[in-house]
PDB file of C-alpha atoms in Angstrom:
ATOM      1  CA  UNK A   1      12.540   9.375  12.960  1.00  0.00           C
ATOM      2  CA  UNK A   2      15.775  11.099  14.020  1.00  0.00           C
ATOM      3  CA  UNK A   3      14.728  13.748  16.487  1.00  0.00           C
ATOM      4  CA  UNK A   4      15.751  17.159  17.099  1.00  0.00           C
ATOM      5  CA  UNK A   5      15.499  19.364  20.276  1.00  0.00           C
ATOM      6  CA  UNK A   6      12.471  21.193  19.258  1.00  0.00           C
ATOM      7  CA  UNK A   7       9.468  20.324  17.160  1.00  0.00           C
ATOM      8  CA  UNK A   8       8.471  22.851  14.380  1.00  0.00           C
ATOM      9  CA  UNK A   9       5.451  21.574  12.525  1.00  0.00           C
ATOM     10  CA  UNK A  10       6.224  23.700   9.498  1.00  0.00           C
ATOM     11  CA  UNK A  11       9.332  21.957   8.647  1.00  0.00           C
ATOM     12  CA  UNK A  12       7.604  18.588   8.549  1.00  0.00           C
ATOM     13  CA  UNK A  13       4.658  19.917   6.692  1.00  0.00           C
ATOM     14  CA  UNK A  14       6.569  21.399   3.869  1.00  0.00           C
ATOM     15  CA  UNK A  15       7.856  17.815   2.938  1.00  0.00           C
ATOM     16  CA  UNK A  16       4.225  16.962   2.307  1.00  0.00           C
ATOM     17  CA  UNK A  17       3.943  20.308   0.261  1.00  0.00           C
ATOM     18  CA  UNK A  18       6.589  19.548  -1.943  1.00  0.00           C
ATOM     19  CA  UNK A  19       5.370  16.107  -2.501  1.00  0.00           C
ATOM     20  CA  UNK A  20       1.984  17.359  -3.724  1.00  0.00           C
ATOM     21  CA  UNK A  21       3.836  19.991  -5.882  1.00  0.00           C
ATOM     22  CA  UNK A  22       5.938  17.127  -7.602  1.00  0.00           C
ATOM     23  CA  UNK A  23       3.081  15.073  -8.141  1.00  0.00           C
ATOM     24  CA  UNK A  24       1.263  17.897 -10.249  1.00  0.00           C
ATOM     25  CA  UNK A  25       4.415  18.295 -12.046  1.00  0.00           C
ATOM     26  CA  UNK A  26       4.600  14.526 -12.846  1.00  0.00           C
ATOM     27  CA  UNK A  27       0.684  14.812 -14.134  1.00  0.00           C
ATOM     28  CA  UNK A  28       1.705  17.817 -16.224  1.00  0.00           C
ATOM     29  CA  UNK A  29       4.629  15.612 -17.724  1.00  0.00           C
ATOM     30  CA  UNK A  30       2.501  12.909 -18.408  1.00  0.00           C
ATOM     31  CA  UNK A  31      -0.419  14.965 -19.904  1.00  0.00           C
ATOM     32  CA  UNK A  32       2.031  16.766 -22.155  1.00  0.00           C
ATOM     33  CA  UNK A  33       3.329  13.504 -23.350  1.00  0.00           C
ATOM     34  CA  UNK A  34       0.065  11.402 -23.871  1.00  0.00           C
ATOM     35  CA  UNK A  35      -2.692  14.188 -24.146  1.00  0.00           C
ATOM     36  CA  UNK A  36      -4.269  12.926 -20.931  1.00  0.00           C
ATOM     37  CA  UNK A  37      -8.016  13.630 -20.542  1.00  0.00           C
ATOM     38  CA  UNK A  38     -10.139  15.096 -17.839  1.00  0.00           C
ATOM     39  CA  UNK A  39     -10.541  11.711 -16.097  1.00  0.00           C
ATOM     40  CA  UNK A  40      -6.934  11.438 -15.628  1.00  0.00           C
ATOM     41  CA  UNK A  41      -6.434  14.892 -14.406  1.00  0.00           C
ATOM     42  CA  UNK A  42      -9.136  15.071 -12.088  1.00  0.00           C
ATOM     43  CA  UNK A  43      -8.282  11.638 -10.688  1.00  0.00           C
ATOM     44  CA  UNK A  44      -4.562  12.384 -10.253  1.00  0.00           C
ATOM     45  CA  UNK A  45      -5.349  15.731  -8.647  1.00  0.00           C
ATOM     46  CA  UNK A  46      -7.605  13.990  -6.231  1.00  0.00           C
ATOM     47  CA  UNK A  47      -5.208  11.476  -5.178  1.00  0.00           C
ATOM     48  CA  UNK A  48      -2.505  14.423  -4.620  1.00  0.00           C
ATOM     49  CA  UNK A  49      -4.786  16.426  -2.637  1.00  0.00           C
ATOM     50  CA  UNK A  50      -5.963  13.490  -0.382  1.00  0.00           C
ATOM     51  CA  UNK A  51      -2.408  12.150   0.005  1.00  0.00           C
ATOM     52  CA  UNK A  52      -1.364  15.743   1.284  1.00  0.00           C
ATOM     53  CA  UNK A  53      -4.235  15.990   3.403  1.00  0.00           C
ATOM     54  CA  UNK A  54      -4.247  12.543   5.175  1.00  0.00           C
ATOM     55  CA  UNK A  55      -0.470  12.753   5.440  1.00  0.00           C
ATOM     56  CA  UNK A  56      -0.273  16.052   6.811  1.00  0.00           C
ATOM     57  CA  UNK A  57      -3.029  15.172   9.477  1.00  0.00           C
ATOM     58  CA  UNK A  58      -0.867  12.276  10.370  1.00  0.00           C
ATOM     59  CA  UNK A  59       2.070  14.087  10.807  1.00  0.00           C
ATOM     60  CA  UNK A  60       0.634  16.701  12.888  1.00  0.00           C
ATOM     61  CA  UNK A  61      -0.721  14.128  15.258  1.00  0.00           C
ATOM     62  CA  UNK A  62       2.316  12.039  15.542  1.00  0.00           C
ATOM     63  CA  UNK A  63       4.281  15.385  16.180  1.00  0.00           C
ATOM     64  CA  UNK A  64       7.460  14.076  14.249  1.00  0.00           C
ATOM     65  CA  UNK A  65      10.360  16.198  14.466  1.00  0.00           C
ATOM     66  CA  UNK A  66      12.042  15.192  11.044  1.00  0.00           C
ATOM     67  CA  UNK A  67      10.192  13.838   8.053  1.00  0.00           C
ATOM     68  CA  UNK A  68      13.253  11.391   7.435  1.00  0.00           C
ATOM     69  CA  UNK A  69      14.827   9.847   4.416  1.00  0.00           C
ATOM     70  CA  UNK A  70      12.519   6.794   4.769  1.00  0.00           C
ATOM     71  CA  UNK A  71       9.409   8.612   4.275  1.00  0.00           C
ATOM     72  CA  UNK A  72      10.900  10.765   1.493  1.00  0.00           C
ATOM     73  CA  UNK A  73      11.328   7.533  -0.490  1.00  0.00           C
ATOM     74  CA  UNK A  74       7.949   6.246   0.157  1.00  0.00           C
ATOM     75  CA  UNK A  75       6.621   9.932  -0.466  1.00  0.00           C
ATOM     76  CA  UNK A  76       8.251   9.375  -3.912  1.00  0.00           C
ATOM     77  CA  UNK A  77       6.658   6.307  -4.503  1.00  0.00           C
ATOM     78  CA  UNK A  78       3.128   7.984  -3.683  1.00  0.00           C
ATOM     79  CA  UNK A  79       4.029  10.418  -6.394  1.00  0.00           C
ATOM     80  CA  UNK A  80       4.579   7.621  -8.719  1.00  0.00           C
ATOM     81  CA  UNK A  81       1.326   5.692  -7.877  1.00  0.00           C
ATOM     82  CA  UNK A  82      -0.445   8.928  -8.536  1.00  0.00           C
ATOM     83  CA  UNK A  83       0.938   8.968 -11.792  1.00  0.00           C
ATOM     84  CA  UNK A  84      -0.203   5.358 -12.337  1.00  0.00           C
ATOM     85  CA  UNK A  85      -3.464   6.133 -10.914  1.00  0.00           C
ATOM     86  CA  UNK A  86      -4.091   8.799 -13.398  1.00  0.00           C
ATOM     87  CA  UNK A  87      -2.912   6.766 -16.466  1.00  0.00           C
ATOM     88  CA  UNK A  88      -5.529   4.089 -15.260  1.00  0.00           C
ATOM     89  CA  UNK A  89      -8.356   6.583 -14.857  1.00  0.00           C
ATOM     90  CA  UNK A  90      -7.382   7.900 -18.393  1.00  0.00           C
ATOM     91  CA  UNK A  91      -7.336   4.305 -19.713  1.00  0.00           C
ATOM     92  CA  UNK A  92     -11.185   4.253 -19.573  1.00  0.00           C
ATOM     93  CA  UNK A  93     -11.340   6.706 -22.672  1.00  0.00           C
ATOM     94  CA  UNK A  94      -7.889   5.883 -24.293  1.00  0.00           C
ATOM     95  CA  UNK A  95      -5.042   3.263 -23.590  1.00  0.00           C
ATOM     96  CA  UNK A  96      -1.909   4.574 -22.108  1.00  0.00           C
ATOM     97  CA  UNK A  97       1.253   3.856 -23.555  1.00  0.00           C
ATOM     98  CA  UNK A  98       2.350   0.400 -22.046  1.00  0.00           C
ATOM     99  CA  UNK A  99       6.024   1.398 -21.698  1.00  0.00           C
ATOM    100  CA  UNK A 100       4.971   4.580 -19.379  1.00  0.00           C
ATOM    101  CA  UNK A 101       2.667   2.446 -17.404  1.00  0.00           C
ATOM    102  CA  UNK A 102       5.054  -0.300 -16.971  1.00  0.00           C
ATOM    103  CA  UNK A 103       8.121   2.196 -16.178  1.00  0.00           C
ATOM    104  CA  UNK A 104       6.036   4.100 -13.619  1.00  0.00           C
ATOM    105  CA  UNK A 105       4.661   1.008 -11.649  1.00  0.00           C
ATOM    106  CA  UNK A 106       7.907  -0.898 -12.037  1.00  0.00           C
ATOM    107  CA  UNK A 107       9.931   1.838 -10.282  1.00  0.00           C
ATOM    108  CA  UNK A 108       7.436   2.189  -7.528  1.00  0.00           C
ATOM    109  CA  UNK A 109       7.408  -1.523  -6.897  1.00  0.00           C
ATOM    110  CA  UNK A 110      11.352  -1.478  -6.687  1.00  0.00           C
ATOM    111  CA  UNK A 111      11.480   1.484  -4.314  1.00  0.00           C
ATOM    112  CA  UNK A 112       9.076  -0.493  -2.292  1.00  0.00           C
ATOM    113  CA  UNK A 113      12.084  -2.518  -1.060  1.00  0.00           C
ATOM    114  CA  UNK A 114      14.144   0.806  -0.541  1.00  0.00           C
ATOM    115  CA  UNK A 115      12.362   2.885   1.947  1.00  0.00           C
ATOM    116  CA  UNK A 116      12.474  -0.078   4.628  1.00  0.00           C
ATOM    117  CA  UNK A 117      16.045  -0.707   4.415  1.00  0.00           C
ATOM    118  CA  UNK A 118      16.551   3.060   4.712  1.00  0.00           C
ATOM    119  CA  UNK A 119      14.666   3.075   7.923  1.00  0.00           C
ATOM    120  CA  UNK A 120      16.497   0.230   9.397  1.00  0.00           C
ATOM    121  CA  UNK A 121      19.899   1.588   8.570  1.00  0.00           C
ATOM    122  CA  UNK A 122      19.167   5.266   9.588  1.00  0.00           C
ATOM    123  CA  UNK A 123      17.325   4.004  12.773  1.00  0.00           C
ATOM    124  CA  UNK A 124      14.357   6.126  11.765  1.00  0.00           C
ATOM    125  CA  UNK A 125      11.622   3.469  11.816  1.00  0.00           C
ATOM    126  CA  UNK A 126       8.230   4.640  13.248  1.00  0.00           C
ATOM    127  CA  UNK A 127       4.689   3.190  13.254  1.00  0.00           C
ATOM    128  CA  UNK A 128       3.817   6.188  10.962  1.00  0.00           C
ATOM    129  CA  UNK A 129       6.317   5.455   8.609  1.00  0.00           C
ATOM    130  CA  UNK A 130       5.242   1.886   8.274  1.00  0.00           C
ATOM    131  CA  UNK A 131       1.539   2.676   8.009  1.00  0.00           C
ATOM    132  CA  UNK A 132       2.464   5.150   4.984  1.00  0.00           C
ATOM    133  CA  UNK A 133       4.344   2.177   3.394  1.00  0.00           C
ATOM    134  CA  UNK A 134       1.479   0.023   3.629  1.00  0.00           C
ATOM    135  CA  UNK A 135      -1.011   2.153   2.448  1.00  0.00           C
ATOM    136  CA  UNK A 136       0.707   3.267  -0.498  1.00  0.00           C
ATOM    137  CA  UNK A 137       1.430  -0.159  -1.387  1.00  0.00           C
ATOM    138  CA  UNK A 138      -2.272  -1.240  -0.940  1.00  0.00           C
ATOM    139  CA  UNK A 139      -3.547   1.489  -3.083  1.00  0.00           C
ATOM    140  CA  UNK A 140      -1.031   0.643  -5.769  1.00  0.00           C
ATOM    141  CA  UNK A 141      -2.346  -3.009  -5.844  1.00  0.00           C
ATOM    142  CA  UNK A 142      -6.009  -1.711  -5.794  1.00  0.00           C
ATOM    143  CA  UNK A 143      -5.285   0.642  -8.704  1.00  0.00           C
ATOM    144  CA  UNK A 144      -3.423  -2.345 -10.675  1.00  0.00           C
ATOM    145  CA  UNK A 145      -6.398  -4.650 -10.083  1.00  0.00           C
ATOM    146  CA  UNK A 146      -8.650  -2.135 -11.632  1.00  0.00           C
ATOM    147  CA  UNK A 147      -6.791  -1.794 -14.657  1.00  0.00           C
ATOM    148  CA  UNK A 148      -6.319  -5.606 -15.098  1.00  0.00           C
ATOM    149  CA  UNK A 149     -10.018  -5.960 -14.486  1.00  0.00           C
ATOM    150  CA  UNK A 150     -11.015  -4.123 -17.482  1.00  0.00           C
ATOM    151  CA  UNK A 151      -9.541  -6.836 -19.527  1.00  0.00           C
ATOM    152  CA  UNK A 152     -10.444  -9.964 -17.496  1.00  0.00           C
ATOM    153  CA  UNK A 153     -13.748  -9.069 -15.457  1.00  0.00           C
ATOM    154  CA  UNK A 154     -14.580  -7.626 -11.897  1.00  0.00           C
ATOM    155  CA  UNK A 155     -13.298 -10.860 -10.301  1.00  0.00           C
ATOM    156  CA  UNK A 156      -9.689  -9.471 -10.458  1.00  0.00           C
ATOM    157  CA  UNK A 157     -11.004  -6.527  -7.983  1.00  0.00           C
ATOM    158  CA  UNK A 158     -10.932  -9.215  -5.103  1.00  0.00           C
ATOM    159  CA  UNK A 159      -7.226  -8.727  -5.030  1.00  0.00           C
ATOM    160  CA  UNK A 160      -7.191  -5.040  -4.643  1.00  0.00           C
ATOM    161  CA  UNK A 161     -10.029  -5.036  -2.411  1.00  0.00           C
ATOM    162  CA  UNK A 162      -9.064  -7.640  -0.106  1.00  0.00           C
ATOM    163  CA  UNK A 163      -7.094  -5.694   2.660  1.00  0.00           C
ATOM    164  CA  UNK A 164      -9.984  -3.027   2.236  1.00  0.00           C
ATOM    165  CA  UNK A 165     -12.496  -5.710   3.263  1.00  0.00           C
ATOM    166  CA  UNK A 166     -10.099  -6.983   6.110  1.00  0.00           C
ATOM    167  CA  UNK A 167      -9.933  -3.291   7.527  1.00  0.00           C
ATOM    168  CA  UNK A 168     -13.754  -3.068   7.399  1.00  0.00           C
ATOM    169  CA  UNK A 169     -14.151  -6.459   8.936  1.00  0.00           C
ATOM    170  CA  UNK A 170     -11.973  -5.576  11.988  1.00  0.00           C
ATOM    171  CA  UNK A 171     -14.330  -2.697  12.883  1.00  0.00           C
ATOM    172  CA  UNK A 172     -17.088  -5.624  13.252  1.00  0.00           C
ATOM    173  CA  UNK A 173     -14.566  -8.070  14.537  1.00  0.00           C
ATOM    174  CA  UNK A 174     -12.119  -6.426  16.916  1.00  0.00           C
ATOM    175  CA  UNK A 175      -9.954  -9.487  17.288  1.00  0.00           C
ATOM    176  CA  UNK A 176      -8.814  -8.984  13.831  1.00  0.00           C
ATOM    177  CA  UNK A 177      -6.940  -5.982  14.881  1.00  0.00           C
ATOM    178  CA  UNK A 178      -4.452  -8.081  17.100  1.00  0.00           C
ATOM    179  CA  UNK A 179      -0.782  -7.882  16.176  1.00  0.00           C
ATOM    180  CA  UNK A 180       0.401 -10.461  13.718  1.00  0.00           C
ATOM    181  CA  UNK A 181       3.820 -12.390  14.189  1.00  0.00           C
ATOM    182  CA  UNK A 182       6.448 -11.521  11.452  1.00  0.00           C
ATOM    183  CA  UNK A 183       6.132 -13.628   8.622  1.00  0.00           C
ATOM    184  CA  UNK A 184       8.548 -13.718   5.609  1.00  0.00           C
ATOM    185  CA  UNK A 185       6.003 -15.749   3.400  1.00  0.00           C
ATOM    186  CA  UNK A 186       3.224 -12.820   4.097  1.00  0.00           C
ATOM    187  CA  UNK A 187       5.787 -10.234   2.870  1.00  0.00           C
ATOM    188  CA  UNK A 188       6.637 -12.209  -0.226  1.00  0.00           C
ATOM    189  CA  UNK A 189       2.935 -12.895  -1.132  1.00  0.00           C
ATOM    190  CA  UNK A 190       2.370  -9.058  -0.516  1.00  0.00           C
ATOM    191  CA  UNK A 191       5.372  -8.303  -2.905  1.00  0.00           C
ATOM    192  CA  UNK A 192       4.305 -10.509  -5.630  1.00  0.00           C
ATOM    193  CA  UNK A 193       0.946  -9.226  -6.069  1.00  0.00           C
ATOM    194  CA  UNK A 194       2.241  -6.007  -7.859  1.00  0.00           C
ATOM    195  CA  UNK A 195       4.884  -8.002  -9.935  1.00  0.00           C
ATOM    196  CA  UNK A 196       2.054 -10.566 -11.091  1.00  0.00           C
ATOM    197  CA  UNK A 197      -0.717  -7.754 -11.580  1.00  0.00           C
ATOM    198  CA  UNK A 198       1.937  -5.532 -13.580  1.00  0.00           C
ATOM    199  CA  UNK A 199       2.874  -8.749 -15.536  1.00  0.00           C
ATOM    200  CA  UNK A 200      -0.785  -9.180 -16.627  1.00  0.00           C
ATOM    201  CA  UNK A 201      -1.340  -5.474 -17.271  1.00  0.00           C
ATOM    202  CA  UNK A 202       1.499  -5.182 -19.520  1.00  0.00           C
ATOM    203  CA  UNK A 203      -0.192  -8.105 -21.703  1.00  0.00           C
ATOM    204  CA  UNK A 204       3.083  -9.292 -23.088  1.00  0.00           C
ATOM    205  CA  UNK A 205       1.958 -12.808 -22.420  1.00  0.00           C
ATOM    206  CA  UNK A 206      -0.921 -14.629 -24.157  1.00  0.00           C
ATOM    207  CA  UNK A 207      -4.445 -13.856 -22.514  1.00  0.00           C
ATOM    208  CA  UNK A 208      -4.672 -17.412 -21.022  1.00  0.00           C
ATOM    209  CA  UNK A 209      -1.315 -16.930 -19.558  1.00  0.00           C
ATOM    210  CA  UNK A 210      -2.194 -13.753 -17.911  1.00  0.00           C
ATOM    211  CA  UNK A 211      -5.324 -14.882 -16.459  1.00  0.00           C
ATOM    212  CA  UNK A 212      -3.280 -17.681 -14.891  1.00  0.00           C
ATOM    213  CA  UNK A 213      -0.803 -15.169 -13.474  1.00  0.00           C
ATOM    214  CA  UNK A 214      -3.759 -13.184 -12.083  1.00  0.00           C
ATOM    215  CA  UNK A 215      -5.271 -16.431 -10.743  1.00  0.00           C
ATOM    216  CA  UNK A 216      -1.952 -17.211  -9.212  1.00  0.00           C
ATOM    217  CA  UNK A 217      -1.956 -13.711  -7.361  1.00  0.00           C
ATOM    218  CA  UNK A 218      -5.602 -14.080  -6.192  1.00  0.00           C
ATOM    219  CA  UNK A 219      -4.726 -17.732  -4.751  1.00  0.00           C
ATOM    220  CA  UNK A 220      -1.647 -16.866  -2.997  1.00  0.00           C
ATOM    221  CA  UNK A 221      -3.521 -13.575  -1.405  1.00  0.00           C
ATOM    222  CA  UNK A 222      -6.272 -15.671  -0.111  1.00  0.00           C
ATOM    223  CA  UNK A 223      -3.915 -18.225   1.269  1.00  0.00           C
ATOM    224  CA  UNK A 224      -1.966 -15.419   3.054  1.00  0.00           C
ATOM    225  CA  UNK A 225      -5.002 -13.790   4.376  1.00  0.00           C
ATOM    226  CA  UNK A 226      -6.802 -17.081   5.187  1.00  0.00           C
ATOM    227  CA  UNK A 227      -3.848 -18.105   7.270  1.00  0.00           C
ATOM    228  CA  UNK A 228      -3.669 -14.765   9.160  1.00  0.00           C
ATOM    229  CA  UNK A 229      -7.417 -14.737   9.773  1.00  0.00           C
ATOM    230  CA  UNK A 230      -7.142 -18.321  11.106  1.00  0.00           C
ATOM    231  CA  UNK A 231      -4.112 -17.477  13.256  1.00  0.00           C
ATOM    232  CA  UNK A 232      -5.991 -14.284  14.935  1.00  0.00           C
ATOM    233  CA  UNK A 233      -9.202 -16.292  15.499  1.00  0.00           C
ATOM    234  CA  UNK A 234      -7.359 -19.037  17.331  1.00  0.00           C
ATOM    235  CA  UNK A 235      -5.275 -16.590  19.295  1.00  0.00           C
ATOM    236  CA  UNK A 236      -8.499 -14.775  20.318  1.00  0.00           C
ATOM    237  CA  UNK A 237     -10.197 -17.846  21.392  1.00  0.00           C
ATOM    238  CA  UNK A 238      -7.006 -19.021  23.433  1.00  0.00           C
ATOM    239  CA  UNK A 239      -6.997 -15.532  25.016  1.00  0.00           C
ATOM    240  CA  UNK A 240     -10.498 -15.689  26.203  1.00  0.00           C
ATOM    241  CA  UNK A 241      -9.691 -18.809  28.321  1.00  0.00           C
ATOM    242  CA  UNK A 242      -8.297 -18.743  31.850  1.00  0.00           C
ATOM    243  CA  UNK A 243      -4.918 -19.925  30.622  1.00  0.00           C
ATOM    244  CA  UNK A 244      -4.840 -17.907  27.737  1.00  0.00           C
ATOM    245  CA  UNK A 245      -1.863 -15.698  28.060  1.00  0.00           C
ATOM    246  CA  UNK A 246       0.505 -18.897  28.683  1.00  0.00           C
ATOM    247  CA  UNK A 247      -1.077 -20.816  25.826  1.00  0.00           C
ATOM    248  CA  UNK A 248      -0.971 -17.719  23.563  1.00  0.00           C
ATOM    249  CA  UNK A 249       2.885 -17.169  24.143  1.00  0.00           C
ATOM    250  CA  UNK A 250       3.327 -20.819  23.018  1.00  0.00           C
ATOM    251  CA  UNK A 251       1.378 -20.461  19.902  1.00  0.00           C
ATOM    252  CA  UNK A 252       3.693 -17.395  19.076  1.00  0.00           C
ATOM    253  CA  UNK A 253       6.724 -19.165  19.965  1.00  0.00           C
ATOM    254  CA  UNK A 254       5.617 -22.437  17.972  1.00  0.00           C
TER     255      UNK A 254
END
């Protein structure tokens, strides 16, 4: 992020407060439009409070002097994801309007490609911004998988839960926390998850075709995670040998 000469936590924390306020406003608009029930309201508000609390703590620990344009875009996406989350929670009582569900999700997915570009162009890329972006993406995929699973079965939850299982496994096997080399394939597979799940969730295709779309999403995700886990395991094994650092550099270069 662009740095000022002094650090004022209040200026940065105000951004998260505004985000929470906009989230509540969006929930009010959705509730007025579709008559959202208690489940949707409570889930949406819980998401807003959790996002505000976690982000505020992360900002305090990182001591960023400016929230930055890229994080504002990501925060906007988080607000939309909160709206989608409320709709999905409400769908257990009453099906949400498809147009509203698709519209909010589509905008959130489109903006996923914006915040990174803004960060690079403005020179404001930070580890916090990258993590914030990743967590919003992961939660949206989880919510979409929950929604699709109501029509196709609990196996769809494997898509939304895979990253969280990976994070939990990393606490048991620390070698999973090693940095991965950049990969266009990994980014493409991650981006496709939301598009494919939204396609299936919109139910515009025949049921069999929607199942095929979700199976494709799951297959691509298993391949991507499997490839990364294998690379991390092989790298950890090489690093444990006397010639580890040299061979590891060769693996990364290759």
